[in-house]
Short mmCIF file of C-alpha atoms in Angstrom, two decimals:
data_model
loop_
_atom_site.label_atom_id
_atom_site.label_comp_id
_atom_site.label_asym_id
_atom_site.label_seq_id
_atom_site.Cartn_x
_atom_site.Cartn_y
_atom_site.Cartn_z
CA UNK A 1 117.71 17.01 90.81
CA UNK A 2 116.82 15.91 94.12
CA UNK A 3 118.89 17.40 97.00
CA UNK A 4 120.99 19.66 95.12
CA UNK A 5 122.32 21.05 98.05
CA UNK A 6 125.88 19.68 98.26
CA UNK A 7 128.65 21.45 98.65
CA UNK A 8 130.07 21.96 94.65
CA UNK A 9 133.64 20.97 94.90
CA UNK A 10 132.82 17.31 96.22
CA UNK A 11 129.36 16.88 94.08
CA UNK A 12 131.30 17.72 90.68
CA UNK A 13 134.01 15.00 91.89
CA UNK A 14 133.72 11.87 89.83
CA UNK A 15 130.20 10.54 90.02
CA UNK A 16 127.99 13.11 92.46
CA UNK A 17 125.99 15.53 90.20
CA UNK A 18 122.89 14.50 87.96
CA UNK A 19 123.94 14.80 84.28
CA UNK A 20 120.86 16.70 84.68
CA UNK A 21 122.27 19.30 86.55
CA UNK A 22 123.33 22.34 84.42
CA UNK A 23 119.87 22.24 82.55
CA UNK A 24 118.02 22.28 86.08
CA UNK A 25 115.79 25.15 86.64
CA UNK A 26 117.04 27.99 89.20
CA UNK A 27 114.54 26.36 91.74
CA UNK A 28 116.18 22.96 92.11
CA UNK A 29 119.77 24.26 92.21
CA UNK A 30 121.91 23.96 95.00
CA UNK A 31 122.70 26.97 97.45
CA UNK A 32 126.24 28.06 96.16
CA UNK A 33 128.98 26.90 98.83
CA UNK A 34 131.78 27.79 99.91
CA UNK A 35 134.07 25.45 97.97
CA UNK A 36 132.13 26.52 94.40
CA UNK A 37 135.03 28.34 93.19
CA UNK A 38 137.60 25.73 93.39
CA UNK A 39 137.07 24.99 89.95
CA UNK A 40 135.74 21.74 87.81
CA UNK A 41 136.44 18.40 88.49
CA UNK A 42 139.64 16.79 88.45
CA UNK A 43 140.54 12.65 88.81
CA UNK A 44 143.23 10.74 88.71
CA UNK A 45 143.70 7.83 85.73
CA UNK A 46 142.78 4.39 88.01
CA UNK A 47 145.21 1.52 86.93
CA UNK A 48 143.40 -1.66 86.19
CA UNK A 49 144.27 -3.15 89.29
CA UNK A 50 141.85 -0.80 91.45
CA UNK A 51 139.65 -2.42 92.75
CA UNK A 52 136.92 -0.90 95.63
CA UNK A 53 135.25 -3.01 98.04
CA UNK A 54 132.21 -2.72 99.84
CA UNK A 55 132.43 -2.69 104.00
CA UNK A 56 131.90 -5.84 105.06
CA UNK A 57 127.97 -6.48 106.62
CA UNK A 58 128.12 -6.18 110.09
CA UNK A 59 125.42 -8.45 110.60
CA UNK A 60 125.05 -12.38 111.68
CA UNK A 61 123.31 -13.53 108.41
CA UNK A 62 125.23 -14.38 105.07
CA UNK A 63 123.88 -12.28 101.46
CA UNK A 64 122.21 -13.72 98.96
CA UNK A 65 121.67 -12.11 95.72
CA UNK A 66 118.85 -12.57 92.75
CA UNK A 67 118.62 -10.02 89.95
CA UNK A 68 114.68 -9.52 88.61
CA UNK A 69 113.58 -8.26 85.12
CA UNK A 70 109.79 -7.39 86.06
CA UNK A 71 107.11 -5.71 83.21
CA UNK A 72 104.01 -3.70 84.05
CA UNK A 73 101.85 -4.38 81.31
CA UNK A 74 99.59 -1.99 82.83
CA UNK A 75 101.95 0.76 82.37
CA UNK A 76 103.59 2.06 79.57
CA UNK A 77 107.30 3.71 80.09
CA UNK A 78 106.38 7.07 81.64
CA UNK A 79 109.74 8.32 79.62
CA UNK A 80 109.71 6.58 76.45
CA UNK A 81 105.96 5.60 75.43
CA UNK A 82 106.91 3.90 72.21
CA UNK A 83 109.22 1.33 74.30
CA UNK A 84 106.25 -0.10 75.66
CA UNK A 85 105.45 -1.11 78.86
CA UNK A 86 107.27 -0.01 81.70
CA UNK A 87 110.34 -2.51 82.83
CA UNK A 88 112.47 -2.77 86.01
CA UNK A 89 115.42 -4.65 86.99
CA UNK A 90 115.62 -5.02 90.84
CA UNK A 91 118.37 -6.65 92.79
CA UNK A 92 116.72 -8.88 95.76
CA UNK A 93 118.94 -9.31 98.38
CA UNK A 94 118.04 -12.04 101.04
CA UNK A 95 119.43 -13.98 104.62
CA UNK A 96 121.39 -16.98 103.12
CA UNK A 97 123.60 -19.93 103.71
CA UNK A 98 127.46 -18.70 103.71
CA UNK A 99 129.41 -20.28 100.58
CA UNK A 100 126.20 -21.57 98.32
CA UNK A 101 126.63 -19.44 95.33
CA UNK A 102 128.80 -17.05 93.42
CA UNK A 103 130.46 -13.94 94.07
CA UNK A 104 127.78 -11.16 93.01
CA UNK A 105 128.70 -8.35 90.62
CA UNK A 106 128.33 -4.73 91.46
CA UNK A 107 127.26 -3.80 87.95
CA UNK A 108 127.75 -5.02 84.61
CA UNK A 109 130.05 -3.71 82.35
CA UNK A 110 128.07 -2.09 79.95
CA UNK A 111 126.31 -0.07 83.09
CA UNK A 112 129.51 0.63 84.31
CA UNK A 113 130.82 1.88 81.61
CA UNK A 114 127.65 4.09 81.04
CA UNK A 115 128.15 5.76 84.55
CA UNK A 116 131.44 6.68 83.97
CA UNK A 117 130.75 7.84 80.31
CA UNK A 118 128.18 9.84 81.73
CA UNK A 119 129.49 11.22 85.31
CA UNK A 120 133.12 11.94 83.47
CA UNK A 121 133.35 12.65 79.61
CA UNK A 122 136.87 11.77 78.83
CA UNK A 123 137.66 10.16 81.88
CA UNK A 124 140.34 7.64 82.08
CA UNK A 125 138.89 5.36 84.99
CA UNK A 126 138.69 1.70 83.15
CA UNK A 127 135.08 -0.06 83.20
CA UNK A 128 136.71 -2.67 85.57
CA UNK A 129 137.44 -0.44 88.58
CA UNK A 130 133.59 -0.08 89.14
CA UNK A 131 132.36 -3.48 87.65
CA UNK A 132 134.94 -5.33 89.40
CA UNK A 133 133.66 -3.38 92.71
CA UNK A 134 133.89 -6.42 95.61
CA UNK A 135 130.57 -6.87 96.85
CA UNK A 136 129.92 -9.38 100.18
CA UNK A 137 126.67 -10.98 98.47
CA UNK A 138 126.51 -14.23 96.71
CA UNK A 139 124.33 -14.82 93.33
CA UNK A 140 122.42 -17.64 93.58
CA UNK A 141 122.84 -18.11 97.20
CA UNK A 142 120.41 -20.65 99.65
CA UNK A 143 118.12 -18.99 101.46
CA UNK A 144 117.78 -19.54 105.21
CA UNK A 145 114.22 -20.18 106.27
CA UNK A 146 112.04 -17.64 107.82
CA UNK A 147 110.35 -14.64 107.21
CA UNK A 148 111.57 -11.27 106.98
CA UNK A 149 110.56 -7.73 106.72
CA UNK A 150 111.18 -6.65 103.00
CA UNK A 151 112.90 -2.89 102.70
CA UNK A 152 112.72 -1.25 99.26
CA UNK A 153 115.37 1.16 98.31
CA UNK A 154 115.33 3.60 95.59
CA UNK A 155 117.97 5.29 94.18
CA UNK A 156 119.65 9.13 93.53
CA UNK A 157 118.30 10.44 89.91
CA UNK A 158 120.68 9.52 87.07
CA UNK A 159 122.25 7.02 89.60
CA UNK A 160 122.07 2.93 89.34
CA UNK A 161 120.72 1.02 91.50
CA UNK A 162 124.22 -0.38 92.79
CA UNK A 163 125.15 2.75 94.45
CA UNK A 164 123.24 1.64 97.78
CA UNK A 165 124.48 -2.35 97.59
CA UNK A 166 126.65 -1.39 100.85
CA UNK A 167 122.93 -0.67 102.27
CA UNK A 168 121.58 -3.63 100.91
CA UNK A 169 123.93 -5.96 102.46
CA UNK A 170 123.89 -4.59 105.29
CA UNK A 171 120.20 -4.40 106.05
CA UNK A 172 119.89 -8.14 104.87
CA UNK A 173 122.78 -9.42 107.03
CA UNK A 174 120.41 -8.31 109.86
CA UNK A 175 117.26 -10.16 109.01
CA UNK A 176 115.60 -8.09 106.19
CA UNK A 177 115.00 -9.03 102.76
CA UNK A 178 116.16 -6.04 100.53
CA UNK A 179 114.75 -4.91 97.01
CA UNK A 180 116.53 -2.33 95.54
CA UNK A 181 114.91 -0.73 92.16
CA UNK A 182 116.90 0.47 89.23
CA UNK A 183 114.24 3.33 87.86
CA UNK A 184 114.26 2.85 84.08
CA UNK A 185 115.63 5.76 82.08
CA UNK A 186 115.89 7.24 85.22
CA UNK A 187 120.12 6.81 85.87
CA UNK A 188 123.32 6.15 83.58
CA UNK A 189 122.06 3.08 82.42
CA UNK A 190 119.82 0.05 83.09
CA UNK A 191 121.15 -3.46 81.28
CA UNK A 192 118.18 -5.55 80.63
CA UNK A 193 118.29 -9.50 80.36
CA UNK A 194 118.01 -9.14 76.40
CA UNK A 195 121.39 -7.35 76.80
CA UNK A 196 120.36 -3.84 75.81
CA UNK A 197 121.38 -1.23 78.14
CA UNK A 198 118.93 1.83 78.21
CA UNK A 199 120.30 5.50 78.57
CA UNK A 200 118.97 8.16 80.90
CA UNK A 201 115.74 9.72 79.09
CA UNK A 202 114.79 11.60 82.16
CA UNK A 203 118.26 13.24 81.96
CA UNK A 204 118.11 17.32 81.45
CA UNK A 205 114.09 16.77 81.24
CA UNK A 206 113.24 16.94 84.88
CA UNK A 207 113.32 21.13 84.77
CA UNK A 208 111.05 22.20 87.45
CA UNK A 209 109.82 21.51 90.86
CA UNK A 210 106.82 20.22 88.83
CA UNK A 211 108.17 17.73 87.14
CA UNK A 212 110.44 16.35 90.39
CA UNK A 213 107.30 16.04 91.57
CA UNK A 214 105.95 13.96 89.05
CA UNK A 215 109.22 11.83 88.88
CA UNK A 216 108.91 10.94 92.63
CA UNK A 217 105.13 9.94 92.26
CA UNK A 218 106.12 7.99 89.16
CA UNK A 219 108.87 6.08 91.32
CA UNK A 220 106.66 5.69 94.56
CA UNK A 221 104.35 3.84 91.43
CA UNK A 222 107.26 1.78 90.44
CA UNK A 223 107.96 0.85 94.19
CA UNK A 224 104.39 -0.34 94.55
CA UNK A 225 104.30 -2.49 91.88
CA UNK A 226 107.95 -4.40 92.93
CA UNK A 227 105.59 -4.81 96.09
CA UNK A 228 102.77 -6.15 94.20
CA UNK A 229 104.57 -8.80 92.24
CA UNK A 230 106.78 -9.86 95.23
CA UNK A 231 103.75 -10.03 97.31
CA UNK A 232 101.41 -11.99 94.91
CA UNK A 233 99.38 -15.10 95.37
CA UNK A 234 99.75 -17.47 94.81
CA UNK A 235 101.86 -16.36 91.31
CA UNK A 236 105.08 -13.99 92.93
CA UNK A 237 107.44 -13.17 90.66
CA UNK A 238 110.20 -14.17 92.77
CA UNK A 239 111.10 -17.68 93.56
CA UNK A 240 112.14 -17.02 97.06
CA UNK A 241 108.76 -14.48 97.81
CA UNK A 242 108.28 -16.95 100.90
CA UNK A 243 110.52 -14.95 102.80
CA UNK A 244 108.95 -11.89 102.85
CA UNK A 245 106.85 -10.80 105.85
CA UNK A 246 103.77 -9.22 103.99
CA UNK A 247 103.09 -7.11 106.85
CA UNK A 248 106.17 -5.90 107.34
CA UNK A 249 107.51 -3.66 104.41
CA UNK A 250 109.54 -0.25 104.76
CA UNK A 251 110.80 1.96 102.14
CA UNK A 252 114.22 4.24 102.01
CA UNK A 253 115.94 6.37 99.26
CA UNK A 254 118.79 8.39 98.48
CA UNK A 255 118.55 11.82 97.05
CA UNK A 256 114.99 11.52 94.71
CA UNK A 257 114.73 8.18 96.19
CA UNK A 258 114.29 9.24 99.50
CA UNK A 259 111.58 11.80 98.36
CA UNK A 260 109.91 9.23 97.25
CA UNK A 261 109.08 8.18 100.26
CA UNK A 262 106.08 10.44 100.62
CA UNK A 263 104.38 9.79 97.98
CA UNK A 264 104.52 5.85 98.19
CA UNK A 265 103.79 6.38 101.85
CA UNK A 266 100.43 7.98 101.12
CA UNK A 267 99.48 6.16 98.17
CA UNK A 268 100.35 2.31 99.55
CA UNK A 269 99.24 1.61 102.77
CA UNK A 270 101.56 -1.68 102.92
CA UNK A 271 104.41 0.62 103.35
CA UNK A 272 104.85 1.10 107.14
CA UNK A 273 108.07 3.28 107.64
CA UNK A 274 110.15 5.49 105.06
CA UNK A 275 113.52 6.74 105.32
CA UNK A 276 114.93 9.89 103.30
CA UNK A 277 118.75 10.39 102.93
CA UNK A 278 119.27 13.68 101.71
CA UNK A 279 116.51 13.88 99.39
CA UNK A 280 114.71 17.46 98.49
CA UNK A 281 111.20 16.78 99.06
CA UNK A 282 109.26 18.31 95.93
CA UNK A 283 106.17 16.06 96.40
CA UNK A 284 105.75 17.82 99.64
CA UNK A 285 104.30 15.90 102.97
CA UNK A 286 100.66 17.53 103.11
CA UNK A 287 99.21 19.37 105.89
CA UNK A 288 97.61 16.02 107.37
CA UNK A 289 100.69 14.19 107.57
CA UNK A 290 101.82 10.53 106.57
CA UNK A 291 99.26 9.23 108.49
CA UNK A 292 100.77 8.57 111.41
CA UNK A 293 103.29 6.58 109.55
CA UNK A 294 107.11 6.81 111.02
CA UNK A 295 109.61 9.01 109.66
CA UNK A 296 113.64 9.49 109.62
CA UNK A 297 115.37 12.34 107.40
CA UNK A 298 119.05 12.29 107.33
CA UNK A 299 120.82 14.55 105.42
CA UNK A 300 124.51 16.34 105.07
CA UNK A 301 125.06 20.11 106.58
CA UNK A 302 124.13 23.05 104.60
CA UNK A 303 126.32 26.18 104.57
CA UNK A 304 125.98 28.27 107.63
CA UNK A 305 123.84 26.32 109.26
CA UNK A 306 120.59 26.38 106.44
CA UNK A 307 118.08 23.55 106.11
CA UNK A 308 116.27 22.16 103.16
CA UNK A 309 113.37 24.53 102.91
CA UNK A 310 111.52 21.62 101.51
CA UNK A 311 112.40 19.27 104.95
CA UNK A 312 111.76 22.17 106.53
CA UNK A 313 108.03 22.36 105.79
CA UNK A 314 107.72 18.44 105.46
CA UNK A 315 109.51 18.44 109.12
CA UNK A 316 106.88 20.25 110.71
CA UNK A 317 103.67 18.41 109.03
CA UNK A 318 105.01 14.81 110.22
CA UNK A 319 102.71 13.40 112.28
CA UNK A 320 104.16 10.12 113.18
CA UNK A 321 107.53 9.10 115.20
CA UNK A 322 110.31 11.37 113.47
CA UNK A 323 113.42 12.11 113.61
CA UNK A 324 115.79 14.78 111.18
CA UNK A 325 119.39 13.91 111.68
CA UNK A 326 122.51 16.06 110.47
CA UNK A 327 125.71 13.87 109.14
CA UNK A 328 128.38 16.47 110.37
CA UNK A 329 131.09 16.57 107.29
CA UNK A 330 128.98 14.93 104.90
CA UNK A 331 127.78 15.98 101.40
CA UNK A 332 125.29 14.57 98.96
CA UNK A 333 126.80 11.58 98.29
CA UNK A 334 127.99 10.10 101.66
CA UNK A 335 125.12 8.32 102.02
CA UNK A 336 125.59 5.89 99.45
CA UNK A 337 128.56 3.81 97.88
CA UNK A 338 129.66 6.43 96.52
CA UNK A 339 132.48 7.90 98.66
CA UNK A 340 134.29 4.36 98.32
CA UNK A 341 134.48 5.01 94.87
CA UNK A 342 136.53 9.21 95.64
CA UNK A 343 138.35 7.09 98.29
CA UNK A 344 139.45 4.12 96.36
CA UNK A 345 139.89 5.81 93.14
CA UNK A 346 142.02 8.51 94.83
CA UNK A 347 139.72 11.12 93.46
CA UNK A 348 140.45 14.23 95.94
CA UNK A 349 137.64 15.45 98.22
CA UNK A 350 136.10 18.60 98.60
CA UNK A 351 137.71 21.01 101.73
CA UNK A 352 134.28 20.49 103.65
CA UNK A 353 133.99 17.02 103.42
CA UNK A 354 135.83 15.85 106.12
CA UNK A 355 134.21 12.27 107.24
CA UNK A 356 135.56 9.33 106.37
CA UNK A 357 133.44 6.79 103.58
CA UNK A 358 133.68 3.79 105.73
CA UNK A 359 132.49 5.96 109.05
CA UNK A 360 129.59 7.57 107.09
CA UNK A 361 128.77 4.10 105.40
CA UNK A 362 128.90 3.05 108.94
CA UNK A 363 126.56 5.67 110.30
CA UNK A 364 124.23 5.55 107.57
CA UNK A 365 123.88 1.48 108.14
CA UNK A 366 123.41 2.38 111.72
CA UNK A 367 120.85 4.87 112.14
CA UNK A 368 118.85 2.87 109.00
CA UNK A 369 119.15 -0.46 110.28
CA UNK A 370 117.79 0.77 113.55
CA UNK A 371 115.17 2.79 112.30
CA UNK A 372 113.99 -0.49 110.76
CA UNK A 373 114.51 -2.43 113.48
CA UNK A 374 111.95 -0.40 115.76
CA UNK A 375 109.25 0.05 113.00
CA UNK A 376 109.15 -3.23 111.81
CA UNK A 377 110.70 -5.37 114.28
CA UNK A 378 109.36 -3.92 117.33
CA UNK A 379 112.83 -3.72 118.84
CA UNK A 380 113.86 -0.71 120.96
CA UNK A 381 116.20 1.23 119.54
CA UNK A 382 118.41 3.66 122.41
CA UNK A 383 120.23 5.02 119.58
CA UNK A 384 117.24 6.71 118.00
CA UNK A 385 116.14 8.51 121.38
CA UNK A 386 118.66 11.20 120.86
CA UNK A 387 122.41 12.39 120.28
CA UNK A 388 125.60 9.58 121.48
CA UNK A 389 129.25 10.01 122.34
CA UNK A 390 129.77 7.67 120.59
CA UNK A 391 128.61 9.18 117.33
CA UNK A 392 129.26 13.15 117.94
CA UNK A 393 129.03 13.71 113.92
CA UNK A 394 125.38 12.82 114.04
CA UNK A 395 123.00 15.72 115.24
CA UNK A 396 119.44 15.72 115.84
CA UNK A 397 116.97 18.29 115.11
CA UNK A 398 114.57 18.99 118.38
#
């Protein structure tokens, strides 16, 4: 799917590639790379007592955590008509009062177990190294009083919403209410309050750059409607909605997440800001721009020095603030939690991944957070204006 582009040792490594992958048409495969011939994917059996834990939020505010079952009744599921209309589960994460709830869970077990099921047929990793993941929010948590801009995340295609928690609490420990989407039979698996976990639909169905296209407008629809029922008066759907600065919402994705950003851009004018990690662009930025609205891309390295044709064209139709950053020995996946996971489980790395998880976690909170921080706080951000010493793996595109 989206941003096919890694390199193929590390993407076939436990959890990377869409299951929808080897049905993909030739125009949304990845470039072949230099570490394709190193074979299929190997892993290492994970005692029970793994366990992976996030990187701690490096801002001043504790996490809270709510989980939200939300219907469209307006919408049946774009993927499975007959289940009616469409549903979402979205994790809000919010500014709250260290020590007032429980620890949160990364996923459930059910979900868990579907994303390993479906990442690694016959693997041997137990359901508790992921589920048992050590997360830095708290369920049920008291919020501290303000208001706060609200970011929406979206997710890779076939992956859960959990894999950008490490995002999540981050962003909120700096003042941001976070709402991250799990896309319905859209990932590994989606556990709904009635206990039923749904599969991935989507999966091997999204052929074409036609139908990525469609998929991103269909999330960028999903997106808006989180906003509408967190933003509504005086009936929100979430009991805490009075934290959420109304006119202050941003959007960022990984992989078909982040292309998702352009078409919820364009078609909701409460989104400000959008940030794409490493997310082909099928639903291409038009000729006339985003409006003026602000832009980051920030992707891993191609071979020999190639760009996303697809960020490519977007890149030069921006007509807002922009930036396209490079993560120097990244691939695909280092922009999410999943690198923790190849780390912890002592899954080995490709030969051209070379950066650390907890330095690209630590990048990718960086250059988000402050992207955020400028567009919707109004705070100047010196780290945006161009390349650091202090962060030599990051390169910017003039």
């Amino acid at each position: 799917m989206s941003r096919l582009r890694t390199t193929a040792a590390t993407a076939a490594l436990l959890l990377a590639l869409p299951l929808s992958v080897a049905a993909a048409a030739p125009a949304l495969a990845a470039p072949p790379g230099p570490a394709a011939a190193t074979g299929g994917p190997t892993t290492r059996a994970a005692t029970p007592a793994t366990r992976v834990e996030l990187p701690r939020p490096t801002g001043p505010y504790a996490v809270g955590q709510e989980v939200l079952h939300l219907v469209d009744g307006d919408r049946p599921d774009p993927w499975v008509p007959a289940d009616g209309p469409r549903q979402l589960m979205v994790s809000m994460y919010y500014p709250a009062h260290a020590g007032t709830g429980t620890p949160a869970p990364y996923l459930t077990s059910a979900a868990a177990r579907a994303l390993l099921d479906g990442k690694l047929p016959g693997n041997t990793v137990p359901t508790e190294a992921v589920s048992g993941t050590r997360t830095w929010a708290e369920s049920g948590a008291r919020p501290r009083g303000g208001h706060y801009p609200l970011v929406v995340l979206s997710p890779g295609f076939t992956m859960p919403r959990a894999m950008l928690s490490g995002l999540a609490e981050d962003l909120t420990s700096h003042g941001y209410v976070v709402a991250v989407v799990d896309h319905t039979y859209e990932n590994t698996g989606t556990t709904l309050p009635d206990g039923r976990t749904l599969p991935c639909a989507a999966c091997g169905s999204v052929d074409s750059e036609e139908a990525a296209a469609r998929l991103e407008a269909g999330r960028a629809k999903d997106v808006s409607f989180v906003i509408d029922r967190l933003t509504d008066r005086p009936h929100p759907a979430w009991r805490h909605a009075r934290l959420i600065d109304r006119d202050r919402i941003g959007m960022a994705g990984h992989s078909a997440g982040g292309a998702s950003t352009v078409p919820a851009l364009l078609t909701d004018d409460r989104i400000r800001a959008g940030v794409n990690l490493d997310g082909t662009m099928h639903y291409r930025v038009p000729e006339s721009g985003l409006r003026g609205k602000p832009y980051l891309m920030f992707g891993h390295p191609l071979p020999g020095g190639a760009q996303d044709p697809t960020w490519v064209t977007s890149w030069a139709r921006l007509d807002g603030w922009k930036r396209l950053l490079t993560l120097d020995g990244s691939d695909h996946g280092s922009f999410t939690d999943l690198p923790l996971f190849i780390d912890g489980l002592g899954v080995p790395r490709g030969p051209y991944t070379t950066i650390g998880s907890l330095r690209a976690a630590a990048l990718t909170r960086q250059y988000v957070g402050a992207f955020f921080d400028l567009h919707l706080k109004g705070v100047p951000q010196p780290l945006l204006d161009g390349p650091s010493a202090a962060n030599p793996e990051v390169r910017f595109t003039p």
